[in-house]
Short mmCIF file of C-alpha atoms and ligand atoms in Angstrom, two decimals:
data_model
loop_
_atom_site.label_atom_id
_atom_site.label_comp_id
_atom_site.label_asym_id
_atom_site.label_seq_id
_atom_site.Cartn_x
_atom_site.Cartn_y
_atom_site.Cartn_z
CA UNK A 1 -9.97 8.86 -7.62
CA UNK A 2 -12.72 6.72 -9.29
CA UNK A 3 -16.29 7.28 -8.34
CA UNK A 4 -18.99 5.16 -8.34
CA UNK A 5 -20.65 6.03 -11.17
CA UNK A 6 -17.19 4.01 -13.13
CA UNK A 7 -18.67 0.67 -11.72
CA UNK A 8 -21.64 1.41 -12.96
CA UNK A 9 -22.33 -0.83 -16.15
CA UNK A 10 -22.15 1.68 -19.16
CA UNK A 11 -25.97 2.60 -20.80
CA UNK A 12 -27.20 -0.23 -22.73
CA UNK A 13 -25.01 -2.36 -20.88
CA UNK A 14 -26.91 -5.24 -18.88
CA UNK A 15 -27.17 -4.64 -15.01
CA UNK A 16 -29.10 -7.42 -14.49
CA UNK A 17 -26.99 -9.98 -16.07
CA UNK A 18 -27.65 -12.95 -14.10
CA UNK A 19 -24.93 -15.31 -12.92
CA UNK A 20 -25.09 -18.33 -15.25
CA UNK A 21 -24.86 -15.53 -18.17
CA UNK A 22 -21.88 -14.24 -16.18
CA UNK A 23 -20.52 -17.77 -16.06
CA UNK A 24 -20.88 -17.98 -19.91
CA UNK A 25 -18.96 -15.08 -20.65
CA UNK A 26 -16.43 -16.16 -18.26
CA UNK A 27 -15.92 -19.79 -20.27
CA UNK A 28 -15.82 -18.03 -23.36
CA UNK A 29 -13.00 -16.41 -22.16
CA UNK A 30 -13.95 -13.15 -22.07
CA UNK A 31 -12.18 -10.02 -20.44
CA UNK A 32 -14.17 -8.45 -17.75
CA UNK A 33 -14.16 -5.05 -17.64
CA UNK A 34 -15.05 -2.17 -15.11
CA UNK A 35 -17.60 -0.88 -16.59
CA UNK A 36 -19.59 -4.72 -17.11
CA UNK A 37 -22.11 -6.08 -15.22
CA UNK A 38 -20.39 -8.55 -12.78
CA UNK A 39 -21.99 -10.63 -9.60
CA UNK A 40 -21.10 -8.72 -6.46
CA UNK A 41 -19.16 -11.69 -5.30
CA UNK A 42 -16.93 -11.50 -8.15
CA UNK A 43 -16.46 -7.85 -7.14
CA UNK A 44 -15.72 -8.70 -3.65
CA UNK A 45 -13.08 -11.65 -4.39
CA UNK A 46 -11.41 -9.67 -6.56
CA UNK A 47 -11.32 -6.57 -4.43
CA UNK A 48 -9.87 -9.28 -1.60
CA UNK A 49 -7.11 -10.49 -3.85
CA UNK A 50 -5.86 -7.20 -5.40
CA UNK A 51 -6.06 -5.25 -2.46
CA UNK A 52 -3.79 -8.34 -0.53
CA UNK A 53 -1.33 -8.02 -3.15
CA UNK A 54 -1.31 -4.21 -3.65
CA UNK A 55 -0.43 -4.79 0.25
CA UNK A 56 2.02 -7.11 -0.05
CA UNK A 57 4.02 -4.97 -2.31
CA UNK A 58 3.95 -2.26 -0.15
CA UNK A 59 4.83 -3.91 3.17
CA UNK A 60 7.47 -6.02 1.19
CA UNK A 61 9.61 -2.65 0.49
CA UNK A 62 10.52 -3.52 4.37
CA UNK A 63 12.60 -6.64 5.00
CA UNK A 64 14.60 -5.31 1.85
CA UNK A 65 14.72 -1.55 2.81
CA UNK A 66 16.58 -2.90 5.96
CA UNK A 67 19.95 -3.39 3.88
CA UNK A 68 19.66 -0.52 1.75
CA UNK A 69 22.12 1.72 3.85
CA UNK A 70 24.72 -1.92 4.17
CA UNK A 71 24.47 -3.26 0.52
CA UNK A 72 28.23 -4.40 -0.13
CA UNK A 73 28.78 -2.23 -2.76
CA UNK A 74 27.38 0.57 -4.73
CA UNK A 75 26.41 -1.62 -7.53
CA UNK A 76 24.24 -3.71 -5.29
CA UNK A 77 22.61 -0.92 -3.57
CA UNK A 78 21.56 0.82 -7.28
CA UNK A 79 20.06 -2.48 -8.07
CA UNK A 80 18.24 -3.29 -4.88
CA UNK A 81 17.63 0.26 -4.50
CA UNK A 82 15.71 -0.07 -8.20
CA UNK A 83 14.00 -3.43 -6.98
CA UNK A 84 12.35 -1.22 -4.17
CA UNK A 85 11.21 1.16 -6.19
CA UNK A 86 9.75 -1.25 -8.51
CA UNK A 87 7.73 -3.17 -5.83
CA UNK A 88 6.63 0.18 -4.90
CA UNK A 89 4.98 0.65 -8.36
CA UNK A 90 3.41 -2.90 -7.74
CA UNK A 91 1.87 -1.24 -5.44
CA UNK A 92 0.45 1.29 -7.13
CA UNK A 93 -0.44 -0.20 -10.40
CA UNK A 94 -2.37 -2.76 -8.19
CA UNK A 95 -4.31 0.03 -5.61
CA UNK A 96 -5.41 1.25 -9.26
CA UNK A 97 -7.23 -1.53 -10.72
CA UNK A 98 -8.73 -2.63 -7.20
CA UNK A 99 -9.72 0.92 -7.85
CA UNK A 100 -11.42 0.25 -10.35
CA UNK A 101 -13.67 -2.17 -8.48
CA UNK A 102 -15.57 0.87 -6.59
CA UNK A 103 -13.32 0.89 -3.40
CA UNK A 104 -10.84 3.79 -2.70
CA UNK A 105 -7.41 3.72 -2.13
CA UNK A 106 -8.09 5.52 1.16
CA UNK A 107 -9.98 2.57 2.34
CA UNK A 108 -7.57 0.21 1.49
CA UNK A 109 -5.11 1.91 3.21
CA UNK A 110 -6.95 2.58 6.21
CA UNK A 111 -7.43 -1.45 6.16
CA UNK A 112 -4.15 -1.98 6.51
CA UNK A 113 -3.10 0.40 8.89
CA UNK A 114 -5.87 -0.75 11.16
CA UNK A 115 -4.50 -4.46 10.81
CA UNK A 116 -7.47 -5.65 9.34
CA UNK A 117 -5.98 -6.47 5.89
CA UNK A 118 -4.09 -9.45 4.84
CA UNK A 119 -0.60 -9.17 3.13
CA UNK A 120 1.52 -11.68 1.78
CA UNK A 121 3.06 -13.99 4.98
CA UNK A 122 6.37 -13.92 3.60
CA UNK A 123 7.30 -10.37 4.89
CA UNK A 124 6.60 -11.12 8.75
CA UNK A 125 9.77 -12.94 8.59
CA UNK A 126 13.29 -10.87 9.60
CA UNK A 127 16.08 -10.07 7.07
CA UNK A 128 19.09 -11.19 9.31
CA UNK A 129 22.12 -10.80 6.69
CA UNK A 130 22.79 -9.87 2.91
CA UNK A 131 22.45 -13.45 2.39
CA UNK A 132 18.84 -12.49 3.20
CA UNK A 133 18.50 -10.28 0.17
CA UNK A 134 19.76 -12.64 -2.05
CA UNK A 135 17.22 -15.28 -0.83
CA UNK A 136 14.07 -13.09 -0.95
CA UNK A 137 14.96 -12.43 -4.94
CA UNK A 138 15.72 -15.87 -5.46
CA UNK A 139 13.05 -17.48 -3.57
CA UNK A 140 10.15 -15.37 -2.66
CA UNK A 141 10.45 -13.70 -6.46
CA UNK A 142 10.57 -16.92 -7.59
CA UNK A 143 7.68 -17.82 -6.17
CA UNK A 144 6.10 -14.29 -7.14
CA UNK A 145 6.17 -15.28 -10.71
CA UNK A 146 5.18 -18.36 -10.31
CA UNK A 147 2.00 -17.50 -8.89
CA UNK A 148 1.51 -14.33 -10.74
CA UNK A 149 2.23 -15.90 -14.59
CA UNK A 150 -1.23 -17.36 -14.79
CA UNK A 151 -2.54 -14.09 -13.61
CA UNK A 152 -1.31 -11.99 -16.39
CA UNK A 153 -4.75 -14.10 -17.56
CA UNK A 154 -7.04 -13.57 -15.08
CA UNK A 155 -10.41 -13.05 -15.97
CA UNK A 156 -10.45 -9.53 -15.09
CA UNK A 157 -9.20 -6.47 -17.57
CA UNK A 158 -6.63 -4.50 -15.31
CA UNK A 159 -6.00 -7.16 -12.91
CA UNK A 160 -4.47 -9.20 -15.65
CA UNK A 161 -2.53 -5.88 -17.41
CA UNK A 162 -1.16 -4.50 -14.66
CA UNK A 163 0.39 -8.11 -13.99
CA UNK A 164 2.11 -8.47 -17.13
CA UNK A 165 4.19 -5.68 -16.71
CA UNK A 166 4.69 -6.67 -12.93
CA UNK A 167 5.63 -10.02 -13.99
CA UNK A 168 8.47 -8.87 -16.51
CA UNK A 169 10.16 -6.29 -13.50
CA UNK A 170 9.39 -9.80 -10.94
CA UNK A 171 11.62 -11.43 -13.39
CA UNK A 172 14.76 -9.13 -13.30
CA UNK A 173 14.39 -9.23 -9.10
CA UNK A 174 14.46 -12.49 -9.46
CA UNK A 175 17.50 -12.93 -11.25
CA UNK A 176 19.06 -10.62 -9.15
CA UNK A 177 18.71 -12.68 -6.18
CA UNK A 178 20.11 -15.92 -7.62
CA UNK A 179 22.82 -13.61 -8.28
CA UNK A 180 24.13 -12.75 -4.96
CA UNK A 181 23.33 -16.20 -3.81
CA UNK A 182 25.54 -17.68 -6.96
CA UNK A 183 28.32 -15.03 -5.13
CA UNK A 184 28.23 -15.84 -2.06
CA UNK A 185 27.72 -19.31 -2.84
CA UNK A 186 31.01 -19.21 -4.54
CA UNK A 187 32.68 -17.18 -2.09
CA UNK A 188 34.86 -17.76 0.94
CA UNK A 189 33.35 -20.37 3.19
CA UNK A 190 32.07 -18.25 5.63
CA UNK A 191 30.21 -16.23 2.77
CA UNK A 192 28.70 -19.92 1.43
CA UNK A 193 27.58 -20.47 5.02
CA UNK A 194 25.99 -17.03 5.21
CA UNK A 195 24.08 -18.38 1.94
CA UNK A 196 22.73 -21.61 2.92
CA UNK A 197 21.54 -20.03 6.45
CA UNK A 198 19.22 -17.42 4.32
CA UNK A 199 18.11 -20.85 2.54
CA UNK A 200 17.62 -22.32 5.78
CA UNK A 201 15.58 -20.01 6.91
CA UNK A 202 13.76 -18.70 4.17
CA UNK A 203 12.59 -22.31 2.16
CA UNK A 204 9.73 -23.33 4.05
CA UNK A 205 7.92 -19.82 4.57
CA UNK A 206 8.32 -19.81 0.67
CA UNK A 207 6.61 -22.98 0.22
CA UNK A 208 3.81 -21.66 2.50
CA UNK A 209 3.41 -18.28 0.28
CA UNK A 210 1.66 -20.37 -2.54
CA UNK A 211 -1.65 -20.46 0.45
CA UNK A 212 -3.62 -23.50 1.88
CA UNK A 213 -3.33 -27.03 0.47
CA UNK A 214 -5.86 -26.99 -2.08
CA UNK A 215 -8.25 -29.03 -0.15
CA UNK A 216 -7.98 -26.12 2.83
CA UNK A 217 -8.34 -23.75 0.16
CA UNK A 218 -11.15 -21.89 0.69
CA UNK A 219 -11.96 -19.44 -2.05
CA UNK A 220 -9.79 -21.83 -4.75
CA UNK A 221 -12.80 -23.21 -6.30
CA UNK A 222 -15.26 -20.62 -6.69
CA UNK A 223 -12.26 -18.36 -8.01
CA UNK A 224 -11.13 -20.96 -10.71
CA UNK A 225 -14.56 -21.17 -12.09
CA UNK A 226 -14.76 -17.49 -11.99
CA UNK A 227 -10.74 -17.74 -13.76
CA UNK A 228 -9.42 -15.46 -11.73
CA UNK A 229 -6.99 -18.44 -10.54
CA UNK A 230 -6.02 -20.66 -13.16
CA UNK A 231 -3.28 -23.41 -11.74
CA UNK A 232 -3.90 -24.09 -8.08
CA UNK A 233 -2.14 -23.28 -5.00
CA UNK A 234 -0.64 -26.72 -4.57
CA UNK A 235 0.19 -27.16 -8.40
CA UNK A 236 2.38 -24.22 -8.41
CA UNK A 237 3.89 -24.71 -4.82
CA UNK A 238 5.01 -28.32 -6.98
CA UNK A 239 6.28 -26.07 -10.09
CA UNK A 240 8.35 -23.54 -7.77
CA UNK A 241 9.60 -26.64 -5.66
CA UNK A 242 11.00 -28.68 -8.63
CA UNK A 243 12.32 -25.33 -10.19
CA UNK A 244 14.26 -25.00 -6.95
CA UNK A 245 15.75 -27.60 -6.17
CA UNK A 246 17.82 -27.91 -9.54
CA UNK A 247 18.75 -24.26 -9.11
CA UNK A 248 19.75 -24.76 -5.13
CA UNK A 249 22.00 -27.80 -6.66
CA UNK A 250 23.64 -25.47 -8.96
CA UNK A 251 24.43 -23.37 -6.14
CA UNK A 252 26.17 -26.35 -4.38
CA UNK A 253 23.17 -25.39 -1.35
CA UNK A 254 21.01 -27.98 0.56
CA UNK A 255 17.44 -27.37 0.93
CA UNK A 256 16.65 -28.05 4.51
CA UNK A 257 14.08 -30.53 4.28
CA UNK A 258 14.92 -34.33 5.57
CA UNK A 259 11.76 -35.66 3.41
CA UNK A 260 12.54 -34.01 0.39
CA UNK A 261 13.13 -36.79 -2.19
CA UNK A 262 12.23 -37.45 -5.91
CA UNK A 263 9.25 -39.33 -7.02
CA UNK A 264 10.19 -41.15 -10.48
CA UNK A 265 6.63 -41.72 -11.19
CA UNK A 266 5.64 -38.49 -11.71
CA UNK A 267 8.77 -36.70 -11.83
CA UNK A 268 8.36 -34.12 -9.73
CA UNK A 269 10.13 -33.78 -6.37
CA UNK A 270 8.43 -33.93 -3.26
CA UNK A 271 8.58 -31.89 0.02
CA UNK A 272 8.30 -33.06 3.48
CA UNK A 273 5.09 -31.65 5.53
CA UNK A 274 4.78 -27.78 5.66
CA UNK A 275 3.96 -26.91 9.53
CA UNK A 276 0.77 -25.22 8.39
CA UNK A 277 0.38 -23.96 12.69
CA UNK A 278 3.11 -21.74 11.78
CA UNK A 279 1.59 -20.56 8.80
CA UNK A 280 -1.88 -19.88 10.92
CA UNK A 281 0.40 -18.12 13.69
CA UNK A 282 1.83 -15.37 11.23
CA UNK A 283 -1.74 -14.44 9.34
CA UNK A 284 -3.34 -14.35 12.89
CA UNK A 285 -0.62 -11.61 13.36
CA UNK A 286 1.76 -13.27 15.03
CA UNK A 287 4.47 -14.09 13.13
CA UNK A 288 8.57 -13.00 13.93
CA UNK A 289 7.38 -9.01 12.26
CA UNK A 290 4.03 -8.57 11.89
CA UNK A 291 3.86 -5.79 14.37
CA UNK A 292 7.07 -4.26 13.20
CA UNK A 293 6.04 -4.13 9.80
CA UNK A 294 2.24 -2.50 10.55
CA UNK A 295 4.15 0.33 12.89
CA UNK A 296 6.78 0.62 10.15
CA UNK A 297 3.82 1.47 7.47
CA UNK A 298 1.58 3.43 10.52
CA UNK A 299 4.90 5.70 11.03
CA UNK A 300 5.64 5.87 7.57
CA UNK A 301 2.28 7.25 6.41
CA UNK A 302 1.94 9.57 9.83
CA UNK A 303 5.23 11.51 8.15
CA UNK A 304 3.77 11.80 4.66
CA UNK A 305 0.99 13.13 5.43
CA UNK A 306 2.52 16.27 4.65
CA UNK A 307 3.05 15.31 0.93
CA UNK A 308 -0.63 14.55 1.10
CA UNK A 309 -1.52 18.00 1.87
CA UNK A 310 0.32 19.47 -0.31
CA UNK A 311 -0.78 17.48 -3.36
CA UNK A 312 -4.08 18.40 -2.49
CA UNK A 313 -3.67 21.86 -2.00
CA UNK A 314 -1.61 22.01 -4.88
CA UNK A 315 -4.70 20.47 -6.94
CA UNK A 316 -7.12 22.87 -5.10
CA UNK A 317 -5.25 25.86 -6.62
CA UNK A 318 -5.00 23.83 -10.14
CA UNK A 319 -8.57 23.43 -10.17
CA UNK A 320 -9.38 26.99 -8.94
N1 BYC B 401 -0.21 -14.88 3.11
O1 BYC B 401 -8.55 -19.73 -0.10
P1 BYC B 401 -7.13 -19.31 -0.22
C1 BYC B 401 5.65 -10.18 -3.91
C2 BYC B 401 -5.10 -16.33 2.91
S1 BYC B 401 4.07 -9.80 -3.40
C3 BYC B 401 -1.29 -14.33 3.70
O2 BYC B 401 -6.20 -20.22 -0.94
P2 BYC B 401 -6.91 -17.37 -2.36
C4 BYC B 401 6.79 -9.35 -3.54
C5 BYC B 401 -6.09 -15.89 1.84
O3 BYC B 401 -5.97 -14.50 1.58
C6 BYC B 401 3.30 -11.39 -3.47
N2 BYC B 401 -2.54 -14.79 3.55
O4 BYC B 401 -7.09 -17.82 -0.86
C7 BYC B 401 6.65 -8.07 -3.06
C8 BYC B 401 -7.39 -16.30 2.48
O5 BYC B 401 -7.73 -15.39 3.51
P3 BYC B 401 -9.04 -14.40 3.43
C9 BYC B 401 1.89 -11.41 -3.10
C10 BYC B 401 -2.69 -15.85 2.72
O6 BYC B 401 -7.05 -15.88 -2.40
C11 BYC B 401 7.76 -7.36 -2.62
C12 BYC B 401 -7.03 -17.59 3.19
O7 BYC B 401 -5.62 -17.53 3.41
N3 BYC B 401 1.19 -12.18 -4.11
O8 BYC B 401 5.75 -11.18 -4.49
O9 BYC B 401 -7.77 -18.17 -3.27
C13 BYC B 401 9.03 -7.95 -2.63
C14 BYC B 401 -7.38 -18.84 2.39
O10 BYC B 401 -6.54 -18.99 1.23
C15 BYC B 401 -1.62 -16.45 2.05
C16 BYC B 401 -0.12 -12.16 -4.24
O11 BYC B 401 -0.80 -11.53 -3.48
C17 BYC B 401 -0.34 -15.93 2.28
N4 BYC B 401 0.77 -16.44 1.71
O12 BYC B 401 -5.40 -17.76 -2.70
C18 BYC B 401 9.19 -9.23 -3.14
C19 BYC B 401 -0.68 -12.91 -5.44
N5 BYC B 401 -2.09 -17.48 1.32
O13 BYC B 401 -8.79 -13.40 2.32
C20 BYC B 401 8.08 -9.97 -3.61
C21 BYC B 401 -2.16 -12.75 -5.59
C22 BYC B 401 -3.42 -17.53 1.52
O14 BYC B 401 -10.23 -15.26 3.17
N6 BYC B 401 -2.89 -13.57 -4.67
N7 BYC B 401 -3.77 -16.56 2.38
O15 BYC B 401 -9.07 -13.71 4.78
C23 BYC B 401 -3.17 -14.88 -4.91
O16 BYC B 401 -2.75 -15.46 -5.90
C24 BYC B 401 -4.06 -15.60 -3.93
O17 BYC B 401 -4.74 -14.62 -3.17
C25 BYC B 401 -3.29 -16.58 -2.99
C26 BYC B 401 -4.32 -17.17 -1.99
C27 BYC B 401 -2.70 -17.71 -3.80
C28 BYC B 401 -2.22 -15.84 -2.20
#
């Protein structure tokens, strides 16, 4: 556990480094670190964004964990069962450098199991067939790296480390998602239905994972002049969307959007309008799982808190 005293800028370090001299350092490019001087709304944005993502890890072990026990072969449950565990190291590599901020991980937690915490939209939605699985590597992976590639240079030290290595494991989900679909896809017909239903289903809440449109955005601007964010939310919705539809035509799937169509000018394709009240619906907690997933994690730490104890007890008689 970190204590305060990390946060605290090292001796001879400035405390009172004043915002436009923060600003500086930040368009010099420099790497923040714990121990610098930083405005407290830097702190608090990036304490907002890790903590939502170490979150998002966590809670997305669920709509996967659901076909752990009905993967259609062993191969495919070592693999997704080694995707898990990854996104469970997200997790923690991420509770560690919010860490690092001054807030503990008990806090966080106790955010999220009181539903107070945001997580990632994407995993209030059900996981219906294998189809599903392949889907969620394909698309919300996808979109993963797409959002978390200009992260690996976020302004901040251990925010921007632990995503490299996140990014690298993001890519090898991904892949394995395209797989199955490329499987099924080529499979009997009823397996290349099963496909393009997880597409169905699974395309738009993918396109809203990327956030607001950038003029709804509300911490965008503050956090690109701060680089934390580097390629806004609507830029790389537009990167994941013309990445995906050349890989859904390789797949011989339709993406199920009437408006979708390709603008020669810029050469980028174009979706039709995201329905943004459904997006609104699921982060006011109302979404097909949200209170599914929050009892899943209540339950789930309840029945560790046994391996709590005993790590601390276990460190009590370390210590002693
Ligand atoms: N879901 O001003 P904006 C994974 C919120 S894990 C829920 O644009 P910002 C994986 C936003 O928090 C992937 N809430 O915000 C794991 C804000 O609300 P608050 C998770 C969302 O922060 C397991 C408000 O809307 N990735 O890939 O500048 C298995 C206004 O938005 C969402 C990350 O967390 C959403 N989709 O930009 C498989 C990446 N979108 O806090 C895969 C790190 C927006 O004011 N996070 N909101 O109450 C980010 O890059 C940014 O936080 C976002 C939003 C682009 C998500």
């Amino acid at each position: 556990m970190y204590t305060q005293a990390l946060n605290e800028p090292e001796s001879g370090a400035r405390a009172d480094l004043g915002d436009q001299e923060f600003q500086a350092r930040i368009d010099a490019e420099a790497r923040i670190e714990p121990r610098d001087a930083m405005p407290a709304a830097y702190r608090a944005t990036l304490l907002r964004q890790i903590s939502q993502h170490a979150h998002s890890e966590i809670i997305g072990m669920y709509p996967e964990g659901n076909w752990l026990t009905r993967a259609p072969s062993l191969k495919r449950k070592a693999i997704l069962l080694a995707k898990i565990q990854d996104e469970a190291g997200h997790g923690l590599y991420l509770y560690a450098a919010a860490e690092t901020l001054g807030k503990s991980r008990e806090e966080m937690f106790d955010a999220l199991l009181a539903g107070r915490a945001k997580y990632s939209s994407i995993f209030n939605y059900p996981t219906l067939t294998w189809a599903d699985i392949g889907a969620i590597g394909w698309l919300v992976d996808g979109a993963a790296i797409m959002n978390q590639i200009p992260l690996c240079r976020c302004s901040y030290g251990p925010y921007a480390r632990a995503m490299i290595r996140i990014c690298k494991e993001e890519s090898f989900h991904q892949r394995q998602g395209y797989d199955i679909m490329l499987t099924l896809a080529r499979g009997t017909p009823e397996q290349k239905a099963m496909a393009q239903d997880a597409l169905d289903r699974w395309y738009w809440p993918c396109l809203m994972m990327f956030g607001p449109s950038d003029q709804d955005s509300t911490h965008s601007d503050q956090s690109t002049k701060w680089k934390i964010k580097r390629i806004s939310n609507d830029a790389l919705r537009q990167k994941f969307l013309d990445a995906v539809v050349v890989q859904a035509q390789y797949l011989g799937l339709s993406l199920p959007d009437p408006e979708l169509r390709f603008d020669a000018e810029s050469g980028h394709w174009r979706h039709g309008p995201i329905d943004w009240a459904e997006f609104r619906r699921v982060l006011a907690g109302d979404g097909p799982c949200n209170r599914e997933r929050l009892a899943a994690r209540q339950r789930a730490h309840e029945e560790g808190a046994w391996v709590r104890e005993a790590a601390a007890a276990h460190e009590a008689r370390r210590a002693a």
